[in-house]
Short mmCIF file of C-alpha atoms and ligand atoms in Angstrom, two decimals:
data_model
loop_
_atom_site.label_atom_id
_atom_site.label_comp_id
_atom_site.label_asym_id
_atom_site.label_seq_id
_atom_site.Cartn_x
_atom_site.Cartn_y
_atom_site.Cartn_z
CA UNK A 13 -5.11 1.19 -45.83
CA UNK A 14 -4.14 -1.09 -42.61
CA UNK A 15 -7.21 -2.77 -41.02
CA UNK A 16 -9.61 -0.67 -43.70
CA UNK A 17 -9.11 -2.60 -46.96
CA UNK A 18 -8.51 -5.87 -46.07
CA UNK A 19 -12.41 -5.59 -44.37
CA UNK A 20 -13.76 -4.27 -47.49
CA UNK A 21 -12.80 -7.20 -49.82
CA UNK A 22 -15.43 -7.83 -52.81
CA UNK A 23 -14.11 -11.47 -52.78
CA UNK A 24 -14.50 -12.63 -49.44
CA UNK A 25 -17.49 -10.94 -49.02
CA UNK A 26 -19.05 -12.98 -51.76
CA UNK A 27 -17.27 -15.84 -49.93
CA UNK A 28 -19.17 -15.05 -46.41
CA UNK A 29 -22.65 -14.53 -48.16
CA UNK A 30 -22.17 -18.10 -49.87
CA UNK A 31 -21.99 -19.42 -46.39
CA UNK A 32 -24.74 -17.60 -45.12
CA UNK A 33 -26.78 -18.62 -47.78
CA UNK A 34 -25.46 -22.14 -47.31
CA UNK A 35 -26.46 -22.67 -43.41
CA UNK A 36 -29.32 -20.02 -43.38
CA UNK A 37 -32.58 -22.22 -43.13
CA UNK A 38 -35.10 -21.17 -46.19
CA UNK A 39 -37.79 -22.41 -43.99
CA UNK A 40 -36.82 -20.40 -40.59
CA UNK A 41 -36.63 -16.73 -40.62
CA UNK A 42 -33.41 -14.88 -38.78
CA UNK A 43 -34.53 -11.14 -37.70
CA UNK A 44 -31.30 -9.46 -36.48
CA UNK A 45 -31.51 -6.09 -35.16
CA UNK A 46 -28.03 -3.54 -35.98
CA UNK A 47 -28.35 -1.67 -32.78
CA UNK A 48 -25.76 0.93 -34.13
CA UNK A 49 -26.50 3.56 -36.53
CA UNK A 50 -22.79 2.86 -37.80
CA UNK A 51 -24.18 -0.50 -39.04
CA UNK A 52 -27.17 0.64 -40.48
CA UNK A 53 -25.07 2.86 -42.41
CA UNK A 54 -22.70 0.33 -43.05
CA UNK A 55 -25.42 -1.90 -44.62
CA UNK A 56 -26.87 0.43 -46.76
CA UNK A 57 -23.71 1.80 -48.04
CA UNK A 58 -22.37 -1.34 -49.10
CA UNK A 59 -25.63 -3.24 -50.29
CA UNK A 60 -25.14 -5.70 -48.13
CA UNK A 61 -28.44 -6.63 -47.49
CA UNK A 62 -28.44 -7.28 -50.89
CA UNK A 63 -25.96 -10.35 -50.34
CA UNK A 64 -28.57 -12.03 -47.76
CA UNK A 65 -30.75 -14.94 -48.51
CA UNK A 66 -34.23 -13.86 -48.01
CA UNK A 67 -34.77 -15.77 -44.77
CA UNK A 68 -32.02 -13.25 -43.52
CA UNK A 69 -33.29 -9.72 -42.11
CA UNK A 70 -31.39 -6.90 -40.85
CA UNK A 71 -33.76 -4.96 -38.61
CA UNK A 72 -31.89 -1.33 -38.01
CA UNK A 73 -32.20 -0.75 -34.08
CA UNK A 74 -31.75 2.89 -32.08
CA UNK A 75 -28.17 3.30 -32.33
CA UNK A 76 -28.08 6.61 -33.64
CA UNK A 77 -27.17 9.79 -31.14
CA UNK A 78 -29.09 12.16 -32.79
CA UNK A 79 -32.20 9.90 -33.80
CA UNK A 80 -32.98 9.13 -30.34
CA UNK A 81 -32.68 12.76 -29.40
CA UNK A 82 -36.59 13.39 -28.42
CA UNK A 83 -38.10 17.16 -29.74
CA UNK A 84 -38.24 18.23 -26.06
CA UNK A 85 -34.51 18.20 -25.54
CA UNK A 86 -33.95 19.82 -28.63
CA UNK A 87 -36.13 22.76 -27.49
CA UNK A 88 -34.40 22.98 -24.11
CA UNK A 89 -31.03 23.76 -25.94
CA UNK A 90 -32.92 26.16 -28.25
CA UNK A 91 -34.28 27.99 -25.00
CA UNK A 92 -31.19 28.30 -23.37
CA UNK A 93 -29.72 29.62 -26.42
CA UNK A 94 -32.76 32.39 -27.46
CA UNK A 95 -33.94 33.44 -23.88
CA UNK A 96 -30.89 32.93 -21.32
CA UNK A 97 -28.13 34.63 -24.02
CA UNK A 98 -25.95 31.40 -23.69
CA UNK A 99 -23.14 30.24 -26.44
CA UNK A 100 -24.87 27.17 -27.41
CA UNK A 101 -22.09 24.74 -28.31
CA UNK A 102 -22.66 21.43 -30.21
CA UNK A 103 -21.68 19.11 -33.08
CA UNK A 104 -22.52 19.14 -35.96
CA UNK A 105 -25.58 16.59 -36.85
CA UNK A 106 -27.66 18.18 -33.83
CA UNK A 107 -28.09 21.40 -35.40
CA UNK A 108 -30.42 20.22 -37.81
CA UNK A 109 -32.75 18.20 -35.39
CA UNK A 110 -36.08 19.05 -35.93
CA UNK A 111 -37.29 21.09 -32.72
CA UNK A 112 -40.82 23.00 -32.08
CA UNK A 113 -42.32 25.26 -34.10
CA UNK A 114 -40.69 24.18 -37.23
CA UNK A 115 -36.88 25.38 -35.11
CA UNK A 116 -33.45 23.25 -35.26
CA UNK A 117 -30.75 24.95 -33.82
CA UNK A 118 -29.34 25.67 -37.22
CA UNK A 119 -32.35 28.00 -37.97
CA UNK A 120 -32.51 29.46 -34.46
CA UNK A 121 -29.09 30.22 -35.06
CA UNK A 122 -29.96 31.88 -38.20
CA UNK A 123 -32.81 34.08 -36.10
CA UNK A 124 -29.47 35.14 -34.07
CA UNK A 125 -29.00 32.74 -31.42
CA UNK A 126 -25.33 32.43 -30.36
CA UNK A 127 -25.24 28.34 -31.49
CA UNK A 128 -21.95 27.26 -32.94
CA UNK A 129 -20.42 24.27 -34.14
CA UNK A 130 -17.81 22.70 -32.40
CA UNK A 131 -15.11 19.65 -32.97
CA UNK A 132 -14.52 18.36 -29.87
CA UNK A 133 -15.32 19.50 -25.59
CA UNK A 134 -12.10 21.12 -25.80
CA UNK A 135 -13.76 23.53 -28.52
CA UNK A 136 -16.23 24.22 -25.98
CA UNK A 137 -13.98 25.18 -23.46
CA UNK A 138 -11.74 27.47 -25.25
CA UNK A 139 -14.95 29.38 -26.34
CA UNK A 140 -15.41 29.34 -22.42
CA UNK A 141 -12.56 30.99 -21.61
CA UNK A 142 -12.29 33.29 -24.91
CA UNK A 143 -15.14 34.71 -23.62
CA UNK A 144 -15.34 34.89 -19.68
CA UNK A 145 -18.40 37.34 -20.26
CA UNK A 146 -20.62 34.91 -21.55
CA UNK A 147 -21.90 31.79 -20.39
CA UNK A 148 -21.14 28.59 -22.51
CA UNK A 149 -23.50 25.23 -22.81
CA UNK A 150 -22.37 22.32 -23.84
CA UNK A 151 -25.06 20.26 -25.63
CA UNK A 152 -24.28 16.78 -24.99
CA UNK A 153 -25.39 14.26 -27.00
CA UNK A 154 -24.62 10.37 -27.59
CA UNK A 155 -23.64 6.65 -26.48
CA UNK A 156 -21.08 5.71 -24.09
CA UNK A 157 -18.63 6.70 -26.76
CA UNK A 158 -18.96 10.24 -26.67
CA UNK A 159 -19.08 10.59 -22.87
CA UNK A 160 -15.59 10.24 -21.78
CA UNK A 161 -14.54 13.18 -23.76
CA UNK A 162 -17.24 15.46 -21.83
CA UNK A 163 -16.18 13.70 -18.33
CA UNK A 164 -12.76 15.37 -19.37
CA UNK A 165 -14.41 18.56 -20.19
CA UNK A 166 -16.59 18.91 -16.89
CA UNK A 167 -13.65 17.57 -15.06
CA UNK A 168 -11.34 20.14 -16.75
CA UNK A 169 -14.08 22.80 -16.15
CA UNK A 170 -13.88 21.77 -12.27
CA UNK A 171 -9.93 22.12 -12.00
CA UNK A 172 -9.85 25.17 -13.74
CA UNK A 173 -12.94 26.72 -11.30
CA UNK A 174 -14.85 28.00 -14.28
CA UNK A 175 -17.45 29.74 -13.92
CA UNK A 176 -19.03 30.38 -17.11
CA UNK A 177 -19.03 26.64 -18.38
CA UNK A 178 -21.52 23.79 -18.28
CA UNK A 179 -23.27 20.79 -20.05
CA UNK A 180 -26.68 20.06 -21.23
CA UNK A 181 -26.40 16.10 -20.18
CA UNK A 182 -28.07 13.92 -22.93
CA UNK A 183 -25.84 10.85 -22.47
CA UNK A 184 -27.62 7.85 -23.00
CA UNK A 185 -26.93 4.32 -22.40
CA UNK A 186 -26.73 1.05 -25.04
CA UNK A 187 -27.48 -1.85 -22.85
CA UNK A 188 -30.56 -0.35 -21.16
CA UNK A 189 -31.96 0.67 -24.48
CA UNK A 190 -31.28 -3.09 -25.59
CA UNK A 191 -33.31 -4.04 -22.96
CA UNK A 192 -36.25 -2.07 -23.53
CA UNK A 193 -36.96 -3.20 -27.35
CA UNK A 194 -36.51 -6.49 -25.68
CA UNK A 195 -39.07 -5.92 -22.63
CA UNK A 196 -41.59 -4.45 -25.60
CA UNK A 197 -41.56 -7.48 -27.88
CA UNK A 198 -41.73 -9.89 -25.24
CA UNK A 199 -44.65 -8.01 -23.61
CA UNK A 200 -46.72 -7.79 -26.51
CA UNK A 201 -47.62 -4.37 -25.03
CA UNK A 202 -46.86 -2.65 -29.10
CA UNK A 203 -48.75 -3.41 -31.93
CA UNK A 204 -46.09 -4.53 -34.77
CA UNK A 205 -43.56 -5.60 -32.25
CA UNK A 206 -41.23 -7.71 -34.28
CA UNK A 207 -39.11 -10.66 -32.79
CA UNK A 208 -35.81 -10.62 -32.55
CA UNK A 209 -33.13 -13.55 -33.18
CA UNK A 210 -30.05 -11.66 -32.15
CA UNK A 211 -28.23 -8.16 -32.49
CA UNK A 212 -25.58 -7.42 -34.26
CA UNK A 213 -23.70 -5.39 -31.22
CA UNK A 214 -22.17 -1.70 -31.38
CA UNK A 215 -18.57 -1.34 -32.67
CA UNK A 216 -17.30 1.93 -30.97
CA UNK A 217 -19.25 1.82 -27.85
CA UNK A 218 -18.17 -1.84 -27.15
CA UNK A 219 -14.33 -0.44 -27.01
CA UNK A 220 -15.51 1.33 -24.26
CA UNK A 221 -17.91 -0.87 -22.24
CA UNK A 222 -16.55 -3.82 -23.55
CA UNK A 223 -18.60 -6.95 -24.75
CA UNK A 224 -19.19 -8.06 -20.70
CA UNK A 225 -22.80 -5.99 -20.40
CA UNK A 226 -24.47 -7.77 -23.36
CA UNK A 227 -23.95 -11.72 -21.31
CA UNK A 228 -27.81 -10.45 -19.63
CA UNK A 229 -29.04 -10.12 -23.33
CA UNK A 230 -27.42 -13.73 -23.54
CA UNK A 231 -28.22 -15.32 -20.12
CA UNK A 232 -31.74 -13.98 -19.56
CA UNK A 233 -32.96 -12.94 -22.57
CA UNK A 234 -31.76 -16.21 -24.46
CA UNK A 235 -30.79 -13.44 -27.73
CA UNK A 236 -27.47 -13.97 -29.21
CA UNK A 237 -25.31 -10.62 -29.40
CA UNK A 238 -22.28 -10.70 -31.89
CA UNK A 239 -20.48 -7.37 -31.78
CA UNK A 240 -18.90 -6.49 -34.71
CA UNK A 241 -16.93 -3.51 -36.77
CA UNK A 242 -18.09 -1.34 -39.26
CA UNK A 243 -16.40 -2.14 -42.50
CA UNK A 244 -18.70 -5.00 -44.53
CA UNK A 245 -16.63 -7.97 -44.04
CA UNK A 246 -16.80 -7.18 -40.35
CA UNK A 247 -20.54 -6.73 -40.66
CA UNK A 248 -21.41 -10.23 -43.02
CA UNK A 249 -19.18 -12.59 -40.29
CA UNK A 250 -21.20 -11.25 -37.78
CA UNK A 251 -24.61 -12.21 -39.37
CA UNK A 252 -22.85 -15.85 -40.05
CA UNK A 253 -21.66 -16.29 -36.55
CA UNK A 254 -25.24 -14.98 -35.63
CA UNK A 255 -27.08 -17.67 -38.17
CA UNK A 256 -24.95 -20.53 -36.22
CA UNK A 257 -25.62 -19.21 -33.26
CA UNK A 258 -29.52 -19.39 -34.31
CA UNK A 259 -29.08 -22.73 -35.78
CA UNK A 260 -27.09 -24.43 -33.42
CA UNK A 261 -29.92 -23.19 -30.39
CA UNK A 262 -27.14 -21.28 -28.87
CA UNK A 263 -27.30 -17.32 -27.00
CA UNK A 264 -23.81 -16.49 -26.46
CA UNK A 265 -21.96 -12.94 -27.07
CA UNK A 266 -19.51 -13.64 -29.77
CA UNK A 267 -16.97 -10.77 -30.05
CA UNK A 268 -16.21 -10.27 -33.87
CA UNK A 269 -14.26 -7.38 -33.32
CA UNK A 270 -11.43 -8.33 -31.43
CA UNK A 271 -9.37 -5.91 -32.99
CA UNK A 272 -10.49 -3.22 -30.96
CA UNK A 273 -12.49 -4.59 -28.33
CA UNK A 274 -12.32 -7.05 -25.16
CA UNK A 275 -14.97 -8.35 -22.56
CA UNK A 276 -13.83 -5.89 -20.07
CA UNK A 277 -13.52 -2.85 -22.69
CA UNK A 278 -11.97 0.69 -21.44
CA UNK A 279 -11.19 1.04 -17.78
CA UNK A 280 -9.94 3.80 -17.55
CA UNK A 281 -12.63 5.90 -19.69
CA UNK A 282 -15.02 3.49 -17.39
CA UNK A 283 -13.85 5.29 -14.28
CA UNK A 284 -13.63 8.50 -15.55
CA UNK A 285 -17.35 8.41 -16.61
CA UNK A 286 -18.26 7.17 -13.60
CA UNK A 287 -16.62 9.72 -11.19
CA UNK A 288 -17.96 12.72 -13.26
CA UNK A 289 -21.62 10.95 -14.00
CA UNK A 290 -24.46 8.80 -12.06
CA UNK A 291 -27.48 7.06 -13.78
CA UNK A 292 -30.70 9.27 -14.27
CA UNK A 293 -34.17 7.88 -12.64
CA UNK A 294 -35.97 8.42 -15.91
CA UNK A 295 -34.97 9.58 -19.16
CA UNK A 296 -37.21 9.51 -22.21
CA UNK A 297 -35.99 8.96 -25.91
CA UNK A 298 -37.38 9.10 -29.01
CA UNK A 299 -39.03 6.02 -30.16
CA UNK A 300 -38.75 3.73 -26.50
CA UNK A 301 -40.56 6.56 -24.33
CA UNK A 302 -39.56 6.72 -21.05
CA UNK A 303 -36.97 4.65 -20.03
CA UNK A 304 -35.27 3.61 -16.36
CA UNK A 305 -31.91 4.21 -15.73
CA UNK A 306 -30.81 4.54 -19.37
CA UNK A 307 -29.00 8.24 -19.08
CA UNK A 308 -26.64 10.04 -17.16
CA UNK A 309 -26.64 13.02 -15.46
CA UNK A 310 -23.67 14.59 -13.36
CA UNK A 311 -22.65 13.42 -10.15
CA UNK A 312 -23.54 16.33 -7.04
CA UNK A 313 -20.14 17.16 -6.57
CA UNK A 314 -20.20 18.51 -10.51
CA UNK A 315 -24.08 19.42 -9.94
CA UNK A 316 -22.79 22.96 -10.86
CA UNK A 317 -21.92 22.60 -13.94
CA UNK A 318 -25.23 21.28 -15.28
CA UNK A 319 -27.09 23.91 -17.59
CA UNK A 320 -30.67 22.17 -16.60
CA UNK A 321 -30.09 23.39 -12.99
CA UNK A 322 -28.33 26.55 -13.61
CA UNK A 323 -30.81 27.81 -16.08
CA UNK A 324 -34.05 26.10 -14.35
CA UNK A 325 -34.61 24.63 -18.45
CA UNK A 326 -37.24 21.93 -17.57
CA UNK A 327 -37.65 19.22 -19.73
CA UNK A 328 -41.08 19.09 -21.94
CA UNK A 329 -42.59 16.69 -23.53
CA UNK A 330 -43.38 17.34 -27.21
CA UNK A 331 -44.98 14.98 -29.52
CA UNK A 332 -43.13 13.74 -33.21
CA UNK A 333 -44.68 15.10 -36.37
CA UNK A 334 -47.75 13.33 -37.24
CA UNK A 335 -46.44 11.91 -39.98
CA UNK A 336 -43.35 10.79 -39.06
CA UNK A 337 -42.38 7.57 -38.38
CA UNK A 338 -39.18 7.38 -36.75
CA UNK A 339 -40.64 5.85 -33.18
CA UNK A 340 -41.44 3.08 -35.10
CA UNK A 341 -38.47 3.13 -36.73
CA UNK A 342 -36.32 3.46 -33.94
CA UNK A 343 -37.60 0.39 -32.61
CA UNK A 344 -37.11 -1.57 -35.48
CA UNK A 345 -41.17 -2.61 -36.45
CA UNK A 346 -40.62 -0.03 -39.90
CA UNK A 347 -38.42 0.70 -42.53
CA UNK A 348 -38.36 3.83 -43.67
CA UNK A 349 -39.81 3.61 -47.21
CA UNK A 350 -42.48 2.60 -45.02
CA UNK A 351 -43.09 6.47 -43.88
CA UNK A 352 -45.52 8.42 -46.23
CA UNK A 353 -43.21 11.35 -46.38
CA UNK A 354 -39.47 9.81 -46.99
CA UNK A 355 -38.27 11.44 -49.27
CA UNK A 356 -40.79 13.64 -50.44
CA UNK A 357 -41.57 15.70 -47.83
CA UNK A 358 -38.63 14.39 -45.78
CA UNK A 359 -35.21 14.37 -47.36
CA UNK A 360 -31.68 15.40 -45.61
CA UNK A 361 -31.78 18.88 -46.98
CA UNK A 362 -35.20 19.10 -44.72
CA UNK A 363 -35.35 16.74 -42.00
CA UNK A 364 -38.58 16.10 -40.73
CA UNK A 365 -38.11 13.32 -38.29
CA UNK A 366 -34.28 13.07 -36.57
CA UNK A 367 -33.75 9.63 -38.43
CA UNK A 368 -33.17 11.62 -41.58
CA UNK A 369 -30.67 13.89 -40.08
CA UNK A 370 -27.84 11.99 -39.78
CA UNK A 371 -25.53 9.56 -41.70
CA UNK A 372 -26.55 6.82 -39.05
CA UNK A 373 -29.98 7.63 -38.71
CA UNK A 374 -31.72 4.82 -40.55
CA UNK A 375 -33.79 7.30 -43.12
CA UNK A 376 -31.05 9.17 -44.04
CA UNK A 377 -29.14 5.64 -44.74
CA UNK A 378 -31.89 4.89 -47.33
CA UNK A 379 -32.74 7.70 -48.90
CA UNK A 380 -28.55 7.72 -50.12
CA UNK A 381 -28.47 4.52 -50.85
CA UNK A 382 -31.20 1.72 -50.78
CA UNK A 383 -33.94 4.26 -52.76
CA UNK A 384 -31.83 3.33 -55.89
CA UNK A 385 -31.80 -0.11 -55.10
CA UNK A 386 -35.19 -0.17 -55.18
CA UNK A 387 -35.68 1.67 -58.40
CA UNK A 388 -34.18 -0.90 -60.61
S1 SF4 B 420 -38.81 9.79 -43.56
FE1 SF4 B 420 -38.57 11.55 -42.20
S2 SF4 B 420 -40.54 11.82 -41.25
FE2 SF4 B 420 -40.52 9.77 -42.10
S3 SF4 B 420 -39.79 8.44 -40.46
FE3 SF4 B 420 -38.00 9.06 -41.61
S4 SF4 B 420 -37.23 10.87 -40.57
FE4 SF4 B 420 -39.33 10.54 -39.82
#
């Protein structure tokens, strides 16, 4: 398959780690934080950490839409859903996010809570309209990838003057979250910080914001950002430009994936965002706490479709599991075989921390893969 196959050569990937493990300095050590889920998934499918020198780290990052999904917002969707009546609408991963009182959506759903699984935003809104009776909440979740597609919804929602439609807004923001891993590991403020060399940058949500917003990460930060695509090859040229980058004493942002994206990225999915949504004051995620301006919330002229206002759902704060590790996780300063309940306790058929719900989430990405690695 065109633009599949030709990344997921055996050969050349051989070829790439040779190099890596050719420049790589034994005596220096190269952490690189995957930022993206898709990476981290991409890594442990494929063994490629496998092919690095051990002077070489990966260090998985936050990048996953349902991982950084704190408890607290979970609950808010399960509220809406059990005390205001509402069709709960959502994809797929989200419904097994680990809530309050031992809840996902899946089981509240199962206790008779109108939650279903939808596609797409245009899912949402047909269920909208099939039912004109019933109000309909969109749970929105993810990166700047998955926000254009509910712009078009609430936008579609305006034009068509419905009534019974809105969105719970849990749109969150890469570059900000970037920032805030950074800000902790250069304050020293965490315990077990760890030190970053450079990221490996996001794949889909660069084709959207393009590879312009990481130059800060470059410029100030002095942390080399090589965004790349998900297939291996894509992955292993992106921790070589990286090493040279290290080496050499440079911090640029190298764009690997050219195929899909450019410095300026989608303008037209820019401005779409951006006339439906406006940056939230404060918005906290799981694993980086509270964070400044790293979400999105909808604009006053759509203020009516927001479920959070039309409902009165406040947010509350809820604390992870006690044994659960994903914060640390999520930030990069643990791995997950590293948490006393992976899989034990914790295993994808019964999530106990989000970062085992999902493909992308950095627990589930071990426990398919790297467990048996480390068996043999
Ligand atoms: S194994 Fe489960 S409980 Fe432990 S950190 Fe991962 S998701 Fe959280």
């Amino acid at each position: 398959m065109k633009y599949v196959d030709e990344f997921r050569d055996g050969e050349l990937a051989k070829n790439i780690a040779a190099n890596i493990a050719r420049e790589a300095d034994p005596q220096r050590s190269y952490r690189l934080m995957e930022f993206c889920g898709g990476h981290t998934h991409a890594i442990s499918r494929y063994g490629l950490a496998d092919l690095l020198p051990a002077s070489v780290r990966m260090i998985n990052g936050p990048g996953c839409p349902v991982c950084v999904l704190p408890i607290g917002r979970v609950d808010q969707a399960i509220r809406l859903a059990r005390e205001h009546g509402v069709i709960l609408c959502t994809y797929a991963d989200t419904m097994r996010v680990p809530a309050s009182d031992n809840l996902t959506l899946m089981r509240a759903k199962a206790g008779g809570a109108d939650v279903r699984m939808i596609y797409s935003t245009q899912d949402a809104l047909k269920i909208a309209r099939d039912n004109p009776e019933r109000q309909v909440v969109f749970f929105a979740i993810g990166f700047e990838t998955t926000t254009p597609p509910t712009a078009v919804a609430v936008r579609q929602a305006a034009a068509e003057e419905m009534q019974n439609f809105s969105i719970l807004c849990n749109h969150v923001l890469t570059p900000p979250a970037m920032r805030a891993i950074l800000d902790v590991e250069s304050s020293g403020a965490v315990e077990g910080a760890v030190p970053l060399h450079g990221f490996v940058g996001p794949a889909h949500v660069s084709t959207v914001i393009g590879s312009r917003p990481y130059e800060t990460f470059a410029d100030d930060y002095r942390k080399p950002v090589v965004i790349a695509g998900f297939e291996p090859l894509d992955v292993m040229q992106a921790i070589l430009m990286l090493v040279r980058q290290v080496n050499g004493g440079r911090a640029t942002v190298e764009n690997e994936f050219t195929r899909a994206v450019t410095r300026d990225g989608n303008l037209k999915a820019q401005a779409l965002v951006a006339e439906v949504f406006e940056l939230r004051d404060m918005f906290e995620w799981r694993g980086l706490g509270s964070v400044p301006s790293s979400a999105l919330q909808l604009r006053p002229e759509f203020a009516g479709f927001d479920a959070e206002r039309r409902f009165s759902v406040d947010y509350i704060a809820v604390p992870d599991h006690k044994a659960c590790e994903c914060a640390a996780i999520l930030r990069g300063e643990k791995r997950p075989q590293e948490c006393k309940i992976f899989g034990t306790v914790c295993t994808p058929e019964n999530p106990i921390g989000s970062c085992m719900v999902s493909s992308e989430g950095a627990c589930a990405a071990h426990y398919s893969y790297g467990r048996f690695r480390e068996a043999v």
